[in-house]
Amino acid sequence: MTAPLLQADRVGRVYGGGLLGAARTVALDDFSLSVGAGKPSVTAVVGESGSGKTTLARLLLGLTTPTSGTVRYRGEDITRLSGDARLAYRTDVQAIFQDPYGVFNPFYRVDHVLTTPVRKFRLASSRAEARALIELALRTVGLRPEEILGRYPHQLSGGQRQRTMVARALLLKPKIIIADEPVSMVDASLRATILGSLRRLTDDLGISILYITHDLATAWQVSDNIIVMYRATAVEAGQAEAVVKAPAHPYTRLLVGSIPQVSQTRDWLATEPDLQRPEERDAACRFADRCRFTMAVCHTDRPPLSRIGLRHAAACHLHGQHADLAAEDLNDVLA
Amino acid sequence: MLRYLKRNPSLAVGIFLLAILVVFIAVGMLLTDPEDARPLSVPALRRPSWAFPFGTDRQGRDLFAAMVVGTPLTLRIGFIAGILGVTIGTILAFVAGFYRGAVDTIIRGIADIGLTVPGLLILIIIAVSVRGGLTVNQMALVVASLAWLNPTRTIRSQVLTLRERGYVEVARLSGMNGPEIIFFEMIPNLLPYLGATLVNAVSAAILASIGLEVLGLGPLEAPTLGMTLYWVNFNAAIINGWWWWWTAPIAIVLLVFLGLFFMTVGLDEIANPRLRRSV
Amino acid sequence: MSGAALEIQGLRVSFDHPLGLLRAVDDVSFTLRPHERFGLVGESGSGKSTMALAIMRMIRPPGHIDGGNILLGDTNLATLSGDAIRRARLAGIALVPQGSMNALNPVMRVGAQVADAMRDHGVSVSARAIDALMARVGLPAGTAQKYPHELSGGMKQRVCIAIAICLRPTVIIADEPTSALDVVVQRQVMRTLADVQQDLNAAILLIGHDMGLMAQFVNRLGVMYAGRLVEIAPIAEIVRKPRHPYTEMLIASLPSMDHKDALRGIPGLAPLLRDLPSGCAFHPRCPKARDRCTTERPEPRALGDGVLAACHFA
Amino acid sequence: MRLLYIARRFAVFLLIVWLAASLNFFLPRLSGQDPVRTKLLAEAQLGGYVQAGIEDMVKEYNQKFGLDKPLWRQYLTYVGDTTRLDFNYSISNYPRTVRDLIAEALPWTIGLLGLTTLFSFAIGTFLGALLAWPGAPRWMRYVMPPLWALHAIPFFLLGLILMYLFAFQLRLLPIFGGYSPGAAPAFNISFVLDVIAHATLPALSIVLVATGGWALGMRGMMVTTMGEDYVTFAEAKGLKVSTIFLRYCVRNAILPQTTALALALGQILSGAVLVEVIFGYPGIGALLFQAIRENDHFLIQGIVFTVIVALGFTTFILDVLYPWLDPRISYQRS
């Protein structure tokens, strides 16, 4: 079968640990995932800060280089792409960033962020055509061009800026958009609108989206698949419904239970306290120091990914009885 | 432009002081014969009078002519060394700050160590080794040899902060390569800061050149501000009461440094608006 | 004084802006009963954080308090002056800072940052007492000797809670205490806050934007929009039947974990304080808006069961 | 972790020592031939009663740095001698050795420079901190502009002006030298007072200029620090104004100010050299000036090496003390 469009192949990233002996932190550990293979879908990568989700996004975008494993575009290592292949990679894989205030260069008007890709990727042969392309992209995300173009970034609201960034990504007609916490700095009322427009990109324009977030609730609302990360490894993955409604890994259960809901029953505060056993912090399973079910085996060997359902897998010895799933086959459980 | 200056008093004062200097030199060029700046061209040790507005020195130089000829020389040294220093400094700062890696560690190391070493001493070692004293242009190059250290360090720290900004990564994703990102995304935001660094570098270069000249290591035949002060010290003008001999060069040096200083403060305020709040 | 822990009467705070006076808090009144947890929810720019600073009398120029009273028990903080305000802070009313702020002095051990607060209020304190305080907010032994950069986000926030309760204040203001914290850590911090409230018998004013958190934590909730309180009601009432359209849409836009309905946001843009819409500030975004809303500003009306709403058609 | 930090800082110091020796060796040779040799030979032809000594020096110099020796061997010999502080005899003050001359002059410079720098740093930092503080007294506003303007001009320039005003016109203070001619250097009150009188003008010309600089730097730092979250929270904690000012604002703003001090030492010294020259103050600067005038290469190289190493060591000490000021440093890679 043809090589997947974008693939993280046993990718790892470690920070520090240089000759000057700074603290050595593992940001991402032996992670494999293919994006954009098969039917366009929205895959959410959910995890706390420091779980490796942002590192994964930056690796797939080629903004940081892996310390182990490789990131491949159509089967080829992205660090060795050049010329047309590199341009194709850039057009096919685009991004939306978290901070709507930092992504606009204050020196230029907002148009700069839209005209640059059009110019660099020669998307239009004339200024008029370029203008039309930009206005179409803005309308697709629900913005009126006359409200946006010609303005400086500080004259736009957070929501307008974030939607302009979505428009920027659309200009290149990408096959994959990696959205790193796109709505965490936007007000709740606007969050839904932006997430809705992201969902429509997949449904209407067939763009696969990797939605990086710490918010499991929005992940469940928007995505087809969910991958739960914990301290640089994937602990659970699968079809969104299964992961949220029948969480297999203790950490995912803790995550689902910790989200406060607007409901009559007020049991959120009452649940039992979260355990902390610092002495078990470097056990084989990284969740051992906070897990209620820690067994001896959890200290000795690392829990493999095992397939629990047709499209549901978890890395936990509680499910040791199920067949193991090799790290590279994470995609088998994703839609 | 004027409206802009009104909002930034320091910059206005700085430009005004330097303007006085330029007018003085221009008018001076018309009124006096540059040859009088050479020794033995006028009667010695005359007090300031209509014939010799700034008086004359012991070696028979007309001090007004000396100042009119000398000041541009000192400024030339300062600007050449300053501009060279900032240009090299900016290039090194961007190479180190943007591309990081081993080259960054080396450049940062050299700059940090270079700054702990007193520049004047290194310049002395160089100047002493050159046979027969330095010409004005050689002086500029000697001063420039150390003038890049401070700009490299300060601009590099700015590049490091800009490098982490979101719009640099967006630019990468929009297909811009390294140099394009530096010129179109980073430098525009750094312009006021680069301006302040340049004025600072010019000021430091002039200070270094005057320092060398006062020690007698400057171009002996050129009537630069520093050399004039060397002869003042050499002939103990103050103790001998020849007050006009040193008041002229000191007044001009003050004008130069105050002008440059206020320009730096003004440009700093543009680069870092928060400073303006409490002045 | 009906024995309220904190009573805000017609508080007005505005900021001088080149384009004119921005009224960030416009005539807000509410009462915080002893031992009650009162929530103040609103989006950015609604004036909720300005409220916290105003109550603590920490509004700095170009902002200023234009009017209204802040009654802490029987002292009116609005009229207090000089050192009296300083002494009231922490002893009478304490602030728990935002989770995302680095609110602790980076070069000072955290234990010392509790001690200096108590010392400046004339209370001498022993190291043992500080360790006990740390333990009470669930921090392991020895934390007092550590520096802020050696602690996790959750632990730093507990230190701030320890500081807030060290002088047993009657009111604790928590301004988005768990912003930028993970959802698991958030619950631990909120439970700690609830536990210490139990010990102190204090009232808590929780300011935030997460309706889910409010629903699970507070007893009564106030909803802020463009500097005004548009609805106040017991939390059960608000969850059962939100009266003000904005409250209703705020709840609807919160992604629920129960049913996967189409995500409903609130159309339009948050209002800019410098050109507020006429009449009811929410009318441009309100589905129930009629021409009356564009002209006449609705004042809060009592609707029974302790519910107050500022809307003509609630 | 802290030992590693100190070790790294010491390695930098050793690098500076090696750099100083190498600069002294290579820079003079940049222009092709060895100026030291030409100077020695010229001195030898002069003759005069010091004739014998100069010839020994020339013989010894050729033996060590003769043309027959490969450059790298000369370099090794030179670095060996230098690091043992053996800078040969002073050509212009034969038979006195460079080391003795430097030993005599160094205390004067350390006294003048050390005191004036510490004094101006303390006063400048304090003034700068106060000025950024809204509660600062009104008159502060008028003290600062003159100090700022003074900061723009070089030390020695102010020195000349002060010399003219206080020494020449008003005759309040001695005009030249480190102590009255004829006074026997001894640790009695009269001599010490004499030295202080002579040092006043040089010290004043450094302090008046440097203080403004430190004030400007500190004010900028304070303005940034006062905007930090932990200062807002300190206020919410109901801390006394003095506690917030000292233990929260100044305590944090002083960190970059100390780094600036370490970086400014080189520049301050360059300025002080010129002050010593115009006041004839018997420190390293005046000795250097005399060495330049006499083209005494051994003395020049000796002074340059000693000063660079002394400054390198001072920076090393400041770097080692820094983690004590900022606990975060010893953990991160600086």
Tab-separated table of C-alpha atoms in Angstrom, chain D:
chain	number	residue	atom	x	y	z
D	1	MET	CA	25.388	20.692	40.715
D	2	ARG	CA	26.941	23.783	42.314
D	3	LEU	CA	30.489	22.373	42.122
D	4	LEU	CA	30.032	21.836	38.396
D	5	TYR	CA	28.960	25.472	38.031
D	6	ILE	CA	32.052	26.714	39.898
D	7	ALA	CA	34.321	24.395	37.904
D	8	ARG	CA	32.911	25.728	34.668
D	9	ARG	CA	33.378	29.331	35.790
D	10	PHE	CA	37.007	28.576	36.801
D	11	ALA	CA	37.636	27.044	33.386
D	12	VAL	CA	36.502	30.336	31.849
D	13	PHE	CA	38.950	32.168	34.139
D	14	LEU	CA	41.837	29.943	33.024
D	15	LEU	CA	40.801	30.617	29.435
D	16	ILE	CA	41.059	34.363	30.116
D	17	VAL	CA	44.549	33.923	31.598
D	18	TRP	CA	45.674	31.943	28.551
D	19	LEU	CA	44.015	34.511	26.251
D	20	ALA	CA	45.799	37.405	27.976
D	21	ALA	CA	49.196	35.706	27.577
D	22	SER	CA	48.508	34.827	23.919
D	23	LEU	CA	47.335	38.341	23.031
D	24	ASN	CA	50.483	39.790	24.576
D	25	PHE	CA	52.571	37.392	22.488
D	26	PHE	CA	50.831	37.467	19.111
D	27	LEU	CA	49.466	41.014	18.753
D	28	PRO	CA	52.881	42.735	18.711
D	29	ARG	CA	54.121	40.199	16.169
D	30	LEU	CA	51.200	40.873	13.851
D	31	SER	CA	53.144	43.557	12.026
D	32	GLY	CA	55.863	41.143	10.880
D	33	GLN	CA	58.903	41.808	13.061
D	34	ASP	CA	59.260	41.767	16.824
D	35	PRO	CA	59.048	45.379	18.213
D	36	VAL	CA	60.539	44.225	21.508
D	37	ARG	CA	63.746	43.196	19.774
D	38	THR	CA	64.043	46.464	17.871
D	39	LYS	CA	63.461	48.404	21.086
D	40	LEU	CA	66.141	46.418	22.966
D	41	LEU	CA	68.716	46.801	20.194
D	42	ALA	CA	68.021	50.542	20.013
D	43	GLU	CA	68.449	50.779	23.785
D	44	ALA	CA	71.718	48.803	23.601
D	45	GLN	CA	73.289	51.259	21.090
D	46	LEU	CA	72.458	54.192	23.391
D	47	GLY	CA	75.186	53.181	25.820
D	48	GLY	CA	75.264	55.048	29.095
D	49	TYR	CA	75.957	53.682	32.546
D	50	VAL	CA	73.235	51.011	32.297
D	51	GLN	CA	75.059	49.595	29.291
D	52	ALA	CA	76.121	46.272	30.890
D	53	GLY	CA	72.636	45.344	32.099
D	54	ILE	CA	71.009	46.017	28.738
D	55	GLU	CA	73.468	43.768	26.970
D	56	ASP	CA	72.673	40.911	29.406
D	57	MET	CA	69.001	41.476	28.671
D	58	VAL	CA	69.554	41.385	24.912
D	59	LYS	CA	71.612	38.174	25.227
D	60	GLU	CA	68.988	36.564	27.420
D	61	TYR	CA	66.186	37.779	25.148
D	62	ASN	CA	67.859	36.307	22.051
D	63	GLN	CA	68.492	33.083	23.914
D	64	LYS	CA	64.766	32.783	24.650
D	65	PHE	CA	63.140	34.496	21.716
D	66	GLY	CA	65.941	34.428	19.142
D	67	LEU	CA	65.178	34.238	15.423
D	68	ASP	CA	66.552	30.683	15.391
D	69	LYS	CA	63.856	29.490	17.770
D	70	PRO	CA	60.589	28.249	16.131
D	71	LEU	CA	57.623	30.493	16.916
D	72	TRP	CA	55.725	27.852	18.866
D	73	ARG	CA	58.699	27.294	21.223
D	74	GLN	CA	58.997	31.023	21.772
D	75	TYR	CA	55.271	31.041	22.501
D	76	LEU	CA	55.537	28.252	25.051
D	77	THR	CA	58.468	29.934	26.798
D	78	TYR	CA	56.562	33.206	26.831
D	79	VAL	CA	53.364	31.694	28.276
D	80	GLY	CA	55.466	29.794	30.827
D	81	ASP	CA	57.195	32.979	31.982
D	82	THR	CA	54.027	35.047	31.988
D	83	THR	CA	51.977	32.656	34.063
D	84	ARG	CA	54.833	32.643	36.583
D	85	LEU	CA	54.460	36.465	36.602
D	86	ASP	CA	58.034	36.815	35.309
D	87	PHE	CA	57.748	39.721	32.890
D	88	ASN	CA	61.498	40.333	32.641
D	89	TYR	CA	63.140	43.601	33.582
D	90	SER	CA	61.528	46.956	32.801
D	91	ILE	CA	63.485	48.354	29.869
D	92	SER	CA	62.947	51.988	30.895
D	93	ASN	CA	63.480	51.403	34.632
D	94	TYR	CA	66.321	48.879	34.477
D	95	PRO	CA	67.330	47.096	36.748
D	96	ARG	CA	63.869	47.134	38.390
D	97	THR	CA	61.689	44.208	37.337
D	98	VAL	CA	58.234	44.689	35.849
D	99	ARG	CA	56.738	42.593	38.620
D	100	ASP	CA	57.992	44.948	41.337
D	101	LEU	CA	56.761	48.048	39.496
D	102	ILE	CA	53.319	46.521	39.075
D	103	ALA	CA	53.284	45.391	42.714
D	104	GLU	CA	53.923	48.986	43.761
D	105	ALA	CA	51.280	50.518	41.503
D	106	LEU	CA	48.513	47.920	41.848
D	107	PRO	CA	47.395	48.781	45.429
D	108	TRP	CA	46.852	52.407	44.412
D	109	THR	CA	44.569	51.406	41.530
D	110	ILE	CA	42.728	48.779	43.549
D	111	GLY	CA	42.142	51.383	46.260
D	112	LEU	CA	40.887	54.049	43.860
D	113	LEU	CA	38.943	51.733	41.548
D	114	GLY	CA	37.592	49.362	44.191
D	115	LEU	CA	36.216	52.051	46.461
D	116	THR	CA	34.804	54.266	43.720
D	117	THR	CA	33.129	51.359	41.904
D	118	LEU	CA	31.548	49.904	45.053
D	119	PHE	CA	30.474	53.372	46.194
D	120	SER	CA	28.961	54.414	42.851
D	121	PHE	CA	27.324	50.987	42.398
D	122	ALA	CA	25.699	51.166	45.842
D	123	ILE	CA	24.548	54.783	45.570
D	124	GLY	CA	23.516	54.449	41.918
D	125	THR	CA	21.535	51.264	42.492
D	126	PHE	CA	19.819	52.784	45.536
D	127	LEU	CA	18.957	56.011	43.703
D	128	GLY	CA	17.771	54.085	40.654
D	129	ALA	CA	15.552	51.841	42.778
D	130	LEU	CA	14.061	54.809	44.648
D	131	LEU	CA	13.443	56.735	41.462
D	132	ALA	CA	11.385	53.914	39.926
D	133	TRP	CA	9.291	53.733	43.108
D	134	PRO	CA	6.113	55.864	43.002
D	135	GLY	CA	6.513	56.706	46.676
D	136	ALA	CA	9.937	58.262	46.096
D	137	PRO	CA	10.472	61.784	47.485
D	138	ARG	CA	9.825	64.641	45.036
D	139	TRP	CA	13.370	66.086	45.106
D	140	MET	CA	14.619	62.824	43.623
D	141	ARG	CA	13.193	63.962	40.335
D	142	TYR	CA	15.685	66.843	40.184
D	143	VAL	CA	18.799	64.926	41.324
D	144	MET	CA	18.619	62.429	38.504
D	145	PRO	CA	18.825	64.471	35.267
D	146	PRO	CA	22.282	65.954	36.112
D	147	LEU	CA	23.548	62.481	37.145
D	148	TRP	CA	22.213	61.098	33.877
D	149	ALA	CA	23.880	63.789	31.791
D	150	LEU	CA	27.159	63.273	33.719
D	151	HIS	CA	26.916	59.569	32.903
D	152	ALA	CA	27.323	60.380	29.249
D	153	ILE	CA	30.784	61.916	29.528
D	154	PRO	CA	34.059	60.017	30.014
D	155	PHE	CA	35.683	59.937	33.495
D	156	PHE	CA	38.831	61.773	32.520
D	157	LEU	CA	36.921	64.625	30.916
D	158	LEU	CA	35.105	65.361	34.156
D	159	GLY	CA	38.497	64.925	35.819
D	160	LEU	CA	39.973	67.742	33.758
D	161	ILE	CA	37.065	70.026	34.614
D	162	LEU	CA	37.214	69.187	38.337
D	163	MET	CA	41.011	69.656	38.300
D	164	TYR	CA	40.611	73.109	36.816
D	165	LEU	CA	37.837	74.175	39.201
D	166	PHE	CA	38.920	72.721	42.546
D	167	ALA	CA	42.673	72.375	42.160
D	168	PHE	CA	43.706	75.227	39.925
D	169	GLN	CA	41.130	77.945	40.657
D	170	LEU	CA	40.063	77.261	44.238
D	171	ARG	CA	43.290	75.471	45.274
D	172	LEU	CA	41.194	73.322	47.619
D	173	LEU	CA	42.752	70.062	46.583
D	174	PRO	CA	46.172	68.959	45.312
D	175	ILE	CA	46.418	69.057	41.564
D	176	PHE	CA	48.728	66.199	40.820
D	177	GLY	CA	50.270	62.974	42.134
D	178	GLY	CA	49.266	60.394	44.735
D	179	TYR	CA	50.845	62.136	47.733
D	180	SER	CA	52.785	65.352	48.418
D	181	PRO	CA	56.293	65.195	47.021
D	182	GLY	CA	58.771	64.525	49.796
D	183	ALA	CA	56.224	62.882	52.101
D	184	ALA	CA	57.589	59.550	53.290
D	185	PRO	CA	55.124	56.778	52.539
D	186	ALA	CA	54.197	55.363	55.953
D	187	PHE	CA	51.043	54.278	57.708
D	188	ASN	CA	50.629	57.373	59.839
D	189	ILE	CA	47.623	59.643	59.936
D	190	SER	CA	49.194	62.595	58.139
D	191	PHE	CA	50.335	60.520	55.179
D	192	VAL	CA	46.970	58.778	54.891
D	193	LEU	CA	45.167	62.128	54.951
D	194	ASP	CA	47.589	63.387	52.321
D	195	VAL	CA	46.781	60.404	50.104
D	196	ILE	CA	43.047	60.891	50.596
D	197	ALA	CA	43.363	64.555	49.644
D	198	HIS	CA	45.200	63.608	46.446
D	199	ALA	CA	42.719	60.845	45.621
D	200	THR	CA	39.597	62.959	46.100
D	201	LEU	CA	39.415	64.515	42.631
D	202	PRO	CA	40.205	61.302	40.703
D	203	ALA	CA	37.668	59.414	42.830
D	204	LEU	CA	35.039	62.121	42.386
D	205	SER	CA	35.434	62.119	38.602
D	206	ILE	CA	34.744	58.363	38.545
D	207	VAL	CA	31.897	58.318	41.079
D	208	LEU	CA	29.953	61.251	39.620
D	209	VAL	CA	29.954	59.627	36.190
D	210	ALA	CA	29.412	55.964	37.155
D	211	THR	CA	26.595	56.593	39.670
D	212	GLY	CA	24.263	57.924	36.960
D	213	GLY	CA	24.861	54.814	34.878
D	214	TRP	CA	23.973	52.444	37.675
D	215	ALA	CA	20.906	54.523	38.530
D	216	LEU	CA	19.688	54.393	34.915
D	217	GLY	CA	20.208	50.628	34.741
D	218	MET	CA	18.537	49.939	38.071
D	219	ARG	CA	15.539	52.141	37.249
D	220	GLY	CA	14.914	50.150	34.057
D	221	MET	CA	15.158	46.889	35.979
D	222	MET	CA	12.862	48.131	38.743
D	223	VAL	CA	10.225	49.263	36.252
D	224	THR	CA	10.190	45.729	34.772
D	225	THR	CA	10.209	44.018	38.189
D	226	MET	CA	7.383	46.159	39.589
D	227	GLY	CA	5.164	44.822	36.811
D	228	GLU	CA	5.749	41.194	37.837
D	229	ASP	CA	2.944	39.003	39.229
D	230	TYR	CA	4.762	38.285	42.513
D	231	VAL	CA	4.858	42.015	43.320
D	232	THR	CA	1.102	42.310	42.749
D	233	PHE	CA	0.532	39.291	44.982
D	234	ALA	CA	2.908	40.706	47.598
D	235	GLU	CA	0.661	43.740	47.717
D	236	ALA	CA	-2.414	41.541	48.014
D	237	LYS	CA	-0.699	39.826	50.947
D	238	GLY	CA	-0.805	43.174	52.746
D	239	LEU	CA	2.970	43.388	53.076
D	240	LYS	CA	4.492	46.633	54.294
D	241	VAL	CA	5.660	48.974	51.539
D	242	SER	CA	9.255	48.625	52.738
D	243	THR	CA	9.071	44.811	52.558
D	244	ILE	CA	7.686	44.889	49.015
D	245	PHE	CA	10.275	47.494	47.955
D	246	LEU	CA	13.319	45.741	49.420
D	247	ARG	CA	12.644	41.999	49.535
D	248	TYR	CA	10.495	41.705	46.399
D	249	CYS	CA	11.430	44.498	43.972
D	250	VAL	CA	15.018	45.475	44.732
D	251	ARG	CA	15.965	41.883	45.631
D	252	ASN	CA	14.960	40.725	42.118
D	253	ALA	CA	16.016	43.835	40.172
D	254	ILE	CA	19.531	43.646	41.669
D	255	LEU	CA	20.237	40.349	39.840
D	256	PRO	CA	20.715	41.724	36.300
D	257	GLN	CA	22.356	44.788	37.885
D	258	THR	CA	25.093	42.560	39.371
D	259	THR	CA	25.634	40.880	36.015
D	260	ALA	CA	25.963	44.349	34.495
D	261	LEU	CA	28.594	45.168	37.134
D	262	ALA	CA	30.651	42.110	36.120
D	263	LEU	CA	30.422	43.111	32.474
D	264	ALA	CA	31.197	46.801	33.102
D	265	LEU	CA	34.448	46.196	35.061
D	266	GLY	CA	36.532	46.204	31.872
D	267	GLN	CA	35.082	49.505	30.747
D	268	ILE	CA	35.414	51.132	34.175
D	269	LEU	CA	39.082	50.144	34.284
D	270	SER	CA	39.740	51.603	30.823
D	271	GLY	CA	38.264	54.893	32.026
D	272	ALA	CA	40.225	54.808	35.293
D	273	VAL	CA	43.516	54.426	33.381
D	274	LEU	CA	42.926	57.804	31.758
D	275	VAL	CA	41.938	59.419	35.071
D	276	GLU	CA	45.230	58.264	36.592
D	277	VAL	CA	47.105	59.671	33.600
D	278	ILE	CA	45.716	63.178	33.841
D	279	PHE	CA	45.969	63.303	37.649
D	280	GLY	CA	49.374	61.634	37.726
D	281	TYR	CA	47.866	59.263	40.254
D	282	PRO	CA	50.599	56.584	40.851
D	283	GLY	CA	48.457	53.626	39.892
D	284	ILE	CA	48.627	51.060	37.063
D	285	GLY	CA	47.264	53.657	34.616
D	286	ALA	CA	50.034	56.162	35.140
D	287	LEU	CA	52.628	53.377	35.011
D	288	LEU	CA	51.121	52.225	31.711
D	289	PHE	CA	51.262	55.768	30.353
D	290	GLN	CA	54.927	56.052	31.285
D	291	ALA	CA	55.593	52.624	29.721
D	292	ILE	CA	53.871	53.693	26.483
D	293	ARG	CA	55.850	56.889	26.374
D	294	GLU	CA	59.094	54.977	26.859
D	295	ASN	CA	57.982	52.208	24.488
D	296	ASP	CA	58.786	49.763	27.318
D	297	HIS	CA	57.186	46.610	25.868
D	298	PHE	CA	57.922	44.319	28.808
D	299	LEU	CA	56.226	46.753	31.209
D	300	ILE	CA	53.251	47.240	28.875
D	301	GLN	CA	52.742	43.504	28.419
D	302	GLY	CA	53.185	42.899	32.160
D	303	ILE	CA	50.536	45.489	33.047
D	304	VAL	CA	48.080	44.296	30.388
D	305	PHE	CA	48.429	40.679	31.508
D	306	THR	CA	48.073	41.470	35.209
D	307	VAL	CA	45.044	43.705	34.713
D	308	ILE	CA	43.244	41.213	32.464
D	309	VAL	CA	43.905	38.389	34.915
D	310	ALA	CA	42.874	40.545	37.893
D	311	LEU	CA	39.603	41.446	36.156
D	312	GLY	CA	39.097	37.843	35.077
D	313	PHE	CA	39.476	36.774	38.687
D	314	THR	CA	37.067	39.477	39.936
D	315	THR	CA	34.490	38.320	37.369
D	316	PHE	CA	35.073	34.733	38.484
D	317	ILE	CA	34.374	35.701	42.102
D	318	LEU	CA	31.222	37.578	41.072
D	319	ASP	CA	30.085	34.567	39.030
D	320	VAL	CA	30.674	32.211	41.949
D	321	LEU	CA	28.744	34.511	44.310
D	322	TYR	CA	25.865	34.885	41.847
D	323	PRO	CA	24.052	31.576	42.670
D	324	TRP	CA	23.945	32.746	46.269
D	325	LEU	CA	21.988	35.778	45.013
D	326	ASP	CA	19.836	33.802	42.553
D	327	PRO	CA	19.042	30.205	43.673
D	328	ARG	CA	17.757	29.287	40.221
D	329	ILE	CA	21.202	29.601	38.642
D	330	SER	CA	23.006	26.555	40.018
D	331	TYR	CA	20.267	24.276	38.713
D	332	GLN	CA	19.906	25.490	35.142
D	333	ARG	CA	22.768	25.467	32.669
D	334	SER	CA	23.761	29.131	32.801
